[in-house]
Amino acid sequence: MDNSSNKQNKLWQVIVLIFALFGLVIAVDQSPYPKIASDWYRWKKLEHDLRCQGDAAWLRSTAIKLIDQPNDRDPITNLSLAYLSPAGKLTTCVSGWMNKIDEEPKVETTTTYQFASVTKVFTADLVLDLIRKDKLSLEDKVVNLLPELRGLVYRDDRVKDIKVKDLLSHRAGFDRQTLGINDDMFEPEPWCPNRVQQLALVNLQFDPGTKVAYSNTGYCLLSRIAEEKYQQSYRDIVKQRYQLSNFENFDFASDDSSLPITNSAIKLLDKSYNYESLASVAGLYGDASSLVTIVHDMEKSQRPNITNRPSNNLCDFSIVKGCHGYMGYEYSIDPRLRFYWRDGSMSSVAALLVIDDKGGVMTMLTNVKQNPGNISKLVKYIYQYRLNQKL
């Protein structure tokens, strides 16, 4: 065979090889296996980095369950869990890196996260404390409590029937599934808390007290009621009542410049949110250990407290989200154990708080949004694991 034939054969071999490589790249790119491999690597890295201290072995199992959960958004790169037992013994579990996987610095027990809707626990306890002190009643009607609402003509007369207990338990008639003025807390300029007189323009989606529909607006109105009773801003009331200055990096977010400079896993805030207005529904940030310490004291309050629900609230607490009380959901499928829990989710945060009927408090924080179904599954997993381990 002459040289020209050899060159031609080699050229064809090169062309065939190029096309074969090109086809392989396409096949790999469209295959689920690279993602499976990268997820497996991330899971193993996070499990290997998992650092737990304390006696509650089930907390480590919870962390691993969270790491292994599939997520249809961003993959988890960090987490912080804490549990304070009824006797006051603290167990913590942390893993991962504040930014990208394998990039320093690592998450520590003092690393701060946003709490998202777990902030509502503070709002609920604040209002319930006013009720315990007889400065407010669960039966009080909202229109009689705020000077901005007196003497107005209401587009929907049912607004005048909204009671404090309805706001606490998300039974006020607001349904955030309906777009518009009723729950625009995440708009750049929400009408609550600074223009609550616009409540007169609202059309409710159902009669107050008749069903549950999650609403940020209701908790914003509760913060205005607290402000009226204390004659202070909501932020100042919370900072003083819970002595937040005693906890390092535990505060309200206003904008990126208000966040901790170091030891923070908080991602850049969503610029479209008004964090001043969101203070009472999703404004707090801090670390897991400080959060369970504060809530641990809340749980010991006399009735009504954050583990209670309306006496006429007939609901199914055998369903993980089937029963909402004055703070969050109540869940129990066995008389030996009962959970009271509240989750929180924003564009770059997932938070979970669980109070058990033994007096223990657990929280989970991460800076990756989770599918709400995953959080519910995690609650059920923790519940069943603790039952199996005899609590």
XYZ file of C-alpha atoms in Angstrom:
391
model
C 0.000 0.000 0.000
C 1.454 3.372 -0.994
C 1.969 6.316 1.338
C -1.069 8.199 0.052
C -3.331 5.235 0.923
C -1.818 5.006 4.416
C -2.400 8.706 5.001
C -5.983 8.401 3.785
C -6.661 5.444 6.102
C -5.202 7.315 9.086
C -7.290 10.366 8.249
C -10.444 8.259 8.214
C -9.438 6.679 11.529
C -9.009 10.112 13.065
C -12.390 11.255 11.696
C -14.114 8.116 13.017
C -12.422 8.608 16.415
C -13.548 12.256 16.588
C -17.148 11.307 15.814
C -16.991 8.464 18.336
C -15.698 10.825 21.049
C -18.328 13.390 20.105
C -21.051 10.755 20.430
C -19.636 9.629 23.772
C -19.698 13.197 25.114
C -23.351 13.580 24.086
C -24.263 10.237 25.618
C -22.509 11.066 28.890
C -24.055 14.529 28.994
C -27.570 13.096 28.595
C -26.989 10.202 30.943
C -28.128 10.341 34.589
C -24.939 8.619 35.731
C -22.654 11.682 35.977
C -25.183 13.375 38.274
C -25.570 10.164 40.262
C -21.793 9.984 40.588
C -21.479 13.623 41.667
C -24.329 13.234 44.166
C -22.710 10.102 45.560
C -19.405 11.979 45.947
C -21.153 14.881 47.700
C -23.063 12.545 50.040
C -19.904 10.700 51.013
C -17.978 13.944 51.553
C -20.709 15.344 53.798
C -21.082 12.080 55.714
C -17.305 11.881 56.158
C -17.189 15.487 57.386
C -20.131 15.056 59.785
C -19.072 16.216 63.257
C -21.421 15.471 66.169
C -21.058 16.220 69.872
C -23.472 15.156 72.614
C -25.635 12.239 73.701
C -28.532 12.257 71.214
C -27.343 9.639 68.707
C -30.559 10.020 66.687
C -29.436 13.524 65.657
C -26.552 12.034 63.654
C -28.978 9.690 61.910
C -31.184 12.703 61.108
C -28.217 14.537 59.578
C -27.373 11.552 57.373
C -31.019 11.265 56.307
C -30.981 14.936 55.306
C -27.738 14.482 53.366
C -29.127 11.471 51.498
C -32.434 13.091 50.557
C -32.666 13.900 46.841
C -33.267 17.569 46.126
C -34.700 18.911 42.893
C -32.999 22.254 43.459
C -29.392 22.865 44.539
C -27.514 20.027 46.247
C -26.877 20.419 49.974
C -23.340 21.542 50.737
C -23.757 22.240 54.460
C -26.032 21.713 57.456
C -26.240 22.494 61.156
C -28.419 20.585 63.625
C -28.882 21.077 67.359
C -30.976 19.372 70.028
C -31.491 20.573 73.596
C -32.856 17.804 75.826
C -35.466 18.353 78.555
C -32.591 18.309 81.038
C -30.744 20.998 79.108
C -28.054 18.817 77.494
C -26.997 20.030 74.057
C -26.199 17.777 71.078
C -24.952 19.279 67.808
C -24.160 17.941 64.341
C -22.537 20.001 61.578
C -21.127 19.169 58.178
C -19.968 20.836 55.028
C -18.639 24.114 53.788
C -20.138 27.595 53.892
C -19.912 28.072 50.150
C -18.933 25.346 47.687
C -18.083 21.771 48.593
C -14.444 21.261 49.606
C -13.860 25.020 49.853
C -12.886 26.442 53.245
C -14.164 27.588 55.651
C -16.103 24.692 57.094
C -19.411 25.033 58.904
C -19.107 25.165 62.703
C -21.701 24.987 65.492
C -21.651 28.796 65.672
C -22.239 29.285 61.927
C -25.257 31.483 61.225
C -28.210 30.804 58.898
C -31.474 32.503 58.045
C -34.487 31.093 59.885
C -37.095 31.970 57.230
C -40.583 31.182 58.595
C -39.193 29.680 61.798
C -39.117 33.390 62.749
C -42.897 33.071 63.230
C -42.244 31.085 66.424
C -40.977 34.300 68.029
C -44.004 36.267 66.832
C -46.380 33.622 68.177
C -44.666 33.452 71.569
C -44.597 37.239 71.848
C -48.364 37.484 71.292
C -49.126 34.484 73.515
C -47.111 36.109 76.306
C -49.354 39.181 76.077
C -52.323 36.841 76.425
C -50.771 35.109 79.446
C -50.338 38.556 81.029
C -54.008 39.443 80.311
C -52.968 42.318 78.050
C -54.624 40.610 75.103
C -57.204 37.888 74.478
C -57.352 35.099 71.902
C -60.915 36.233 71.226
C -60.028 39.881 70.584
C -60.969 41.103 67.111
C -58.131 42.601 65.096
C -60.127 45.639 63.927
C -60.554 46.688 67.574
C -56.866 46.406 68.411
C -55.211 48.681 65.862
C -55.999 52.401 65.617
C -55.471 52.322 61.829
C -58.434 49.963 61.476
C -61.023 51.807 63.535
C -63.907 53.583 61.802
C -63.163 52.184 58.350
C -65.682 50.875 55.837
C -64.690 47.333 54.895
C -65.083 45.913 51.424
C -65.542 42.480 53.015
C -67.376 42.664 56.355
C -65.923 39.284 57.343
C -62.618 41.078 58.022
C -64.263 42.516 61.156
C -64.659 38.962 62.502
C -60.932 38.043 62.397
C -59.696 37.181 65.890
C -56.200 36.925 67.332
C -56.505 33.138 67.547
C -57.362 33.042 63.827
C -54.149 34.895 62.934
C -52.037 32.606 65.119
C -53.458 29.422 63.595
C -53.664 30.633 59.947
C -57.475 30.575 59.971
C -58.102 34.290 59.318
C -59.495 33.973 55.788
C -56.331 34.852 53.862
C -55.294 32.290 51.270
C -51.896 32.979 49.755
C -52.665 30.700 46.844
C -54.817 33.567 45.584
C -52.591 36.259 44.123
C -53.085 39.888 45.025
C -53.311 42.118 48.027
C -54.083 39.355 50.544
C -50.558 38.021 50.967
C -48.006 40.136 49.186
C -45.422 40.028 51.971
C -42.666 39.138 49.530
C -43.387 42.049 47.214
C -40.979 45.037 47.259
C -43.562 47.208 49.107
C -46.062 45.059 51.045
C -48.977 46.885 52.716
C -48.302 45.229 56.069
C -46.991 46.326 58.549
C -46.801 50.005 57.586
C -50.147 50.506 55.787
C -52.471 48.072 57.547
C -55.473 50.317 56.801
C -55.439 48.635 53.391
C -56.957 45.644 55.165
C -60.243 47.444 54.501
C -59.777 46.726 50.783
C -59.216 42.986 51.194
C -61.616 40.295 50.026
C -61.228 37.195 52.170
C -61.153 33.758 50.561
C -63.126 32.042 53.346
C -64.916 32.794 56.599
C -62.475 33.383 59.488
C -62.049 30.376 61.770
C -63.422 27.812 59.333
C -60.259 26.301 57.830
C -56.461 26.590 57.671
C -54.648 28.392 54.845
C -51.056 29.414 55.431
C -50.607 33.185 55.385
C -47.661 35.483 56.055
C -50.015 38.465 56.251
C -51.671 37.098 59.394
C -48.375 36.978 61.282
C -47.452 40.433 60.066
C -50.707 41.732 61.581
C -49.797 39.984 64.844
C -46.538 41.934 64.928
C -48.474 45.200 64.559
C -50.694 44.176 67.476
C -47.590 43.513 69.582
C -46.155 46.888 68.595
C -49.366 48.618 69.660
C -49.369 46.877 73.044
C -45.675 47.493 73.749
C -45.486 50.887 72.008
C -42.197 49.737 70.499
C -41.037 48.422 67.158
C -41.344 44.681 66.648
C -37.588 44.281 66.282
C -36.869 46.095 69.529
C -39.486 44.061 71.407
C -37.966 40.762 70.242
C -34.390 41.844 70.936
C -35.258 42.856 74.483
C -37.654 40.047 75.392
C -35.329 37.258 74.200
C -32.104 39.103 75.105
C -30.639 38.551 71.662
C -27.562 40.601 72.570
C -26.479 37.659 74.756
C -26.153 35.511 71.637
C -23.413 36.091 69.089
C -24.673 36.877 65.560
C -28.369 36.463 66.348
C -30.338 39.308 64.790
C -32.672 40.542 62.048
C -31.649 40.824 58.420
C -32.160 44.205 56.734
C -29.873 43.895 53.730
C -26.579 42.219 52.905
C -24.605 44.804 54.893
C -26.541 43.855 58.050
C -25.368 40.225 57.940
C -22.356 38.770 59.799
C -19.093 39.233 57.926
C -17.530 35.981 59.162
C -18.768 32.530 60.163
C -21.961 32.897 58.156
C -23.489 30.452 55.684
C -26.115 32.987 54.609
C -26.170 33.551 50.870
C -26.765 36.972 49.314
C -30.271 38.147 50.132
C -32.952 38.342 47.471
C -33.005 42.013 46.466
C -36.728 41.889 45.659
C -37.659 41.210 49.306
C -38.367 43.948 51.832
C -36.648 42.566 54.929
C -37.821 45.441 57.136
C -41.411 44.384 56.458
C -40.578 40.676 56.693
C -39.127 40.992 60.203
C -41.977 39.149 61.956
C -42.500 36.418 59.354
C -39.037 35.586 58.002
C -36.513 38.122 59.277
C -34.344 36.432 61.907
C -30.986 34.718 61.512
C -28.634 33.000 63.955
C -27.041 29.662 64.821
C -28.786 26.395 65.624
C -27.614 26.102 69.250
C -28.801 29.602 70.172
C -32.156 28.992 68.500
C -32.930 25.824 70.469
C -31.795 27.509 73.689
C -34.296 30.363 73.281
C -37.175 28.127 72.146
C -36.451 25.700 74.990
C -37.477 28.471 77.417
C -40.548 29.405 75.338
C -41.840 25.841 75.546
C -41.881 25.985 79.353
C -44.348 28.894 79.394
C -47.751 28.465 80.989
C -50.760 28.013 78.715
C -51.446 29.242 76.169
C -48.025 28.622 74.680
C -46.525 27.696 71.326
C -47.458 24.018 71.679
C -51.193 24.753 72.051
C -53.984 25.061 69.490
C -57.537 26.427 69.503
C -59.868 24.253 71.571
C -62.371 24.131 68.710
C -59.700 23.300 66.135
C -60.728 19.787 65.144
C -57.904 18.411 63.043
C -56.030 15.229 62.255
C -52.631 15.274 63.964
C -51.851 11.810 62.579
C -51.143 13.615 59.281
C -47.793 15.376 59.373
C -49.335 18.677 58.191
C -52.895 17.926 59.219
C -53.143 20.098 62.324
C -51.902 23.684 62.773
C -51.863 25.222 66.242
C -50.726 28.598 67.582
C -47.156 28.207 66.297
C -46.882 25.315 63.890
C -48.029 21.809 63.119
C -48.911 19.146 65.668
C -48.040 15.559 64.747
C -48.472 12.250 66.577
C -49.265 8.677 65.565
C -48.365 7.084 68.903
C -49.376 8.178 72.442
C -45.728 7.900 73.522
C -44.564 10.880 71.460
C -45.962 14.134 70.093
C -44.233 16.721 67.896
C -44.925 20.448 67.451
C -43.025 21.705 64.444
C -42.504 24.679 62.159
C -40.552 24.748 58.913
C -39.163 27.658 56.939
C -38.179 28.000 53.308
C -36.978 30.887 51.159
C -34.973 31.217 47.958
C -31.752 30.009 49.595
C -32.637 28.617 53.003
C -34.401 25.681 54.622
C -35.087 25.546 58.353
C -36.899 23.152 60.647
C -37.823 23.434 64.323
C -39.256 20.477 66.263
C -40.478 20.586 69.872
C -41.390 17.262 71.470
C -43.837 16.716 74.303
C -40.973 15.631 76.582
C -39.575 19.168 76.572
C -36.793 18.697 74.013
C -36.150 21.109 71.124
C -34.408 20.304 67.835
C -33.555 22.463 64.833
C -32.087 21.894 61.384
C -30.597 24.691 59.258
C -29.114 24.694 55.764
C -28.629 27.361 53.089
C -30.265 25.345 50.310
C -34.010 25.477 49.720
C -35.708 22.119 50.212
C -38.787 20.637 48.630
C -41.563 21.011 51.266
C -42.306 17.328 50.837
C -38.738 16.520 51.876
C -39.145 18.452 55.132
C -42.361 16.592 55.931
C -40.624 13.283 55.231
C -37.761 14.322 57.509
C -40.191 15.088 60.343
C -41.813 11.670 59.947
C -38.389 10.010 59.822
C -37.224 11.702 63.053
C -40.482 10.778 64.760
C -40.318 7.104 63.759
C -36.599 6.806 64.527
C -37.097 8.164 68.021
C -39.985 5.776 68.628
C -37.895 2.851 67.475
C -35.056 3.960 69.744
C -37.509 4.243 72.660
C -37.357 8.044 72.426
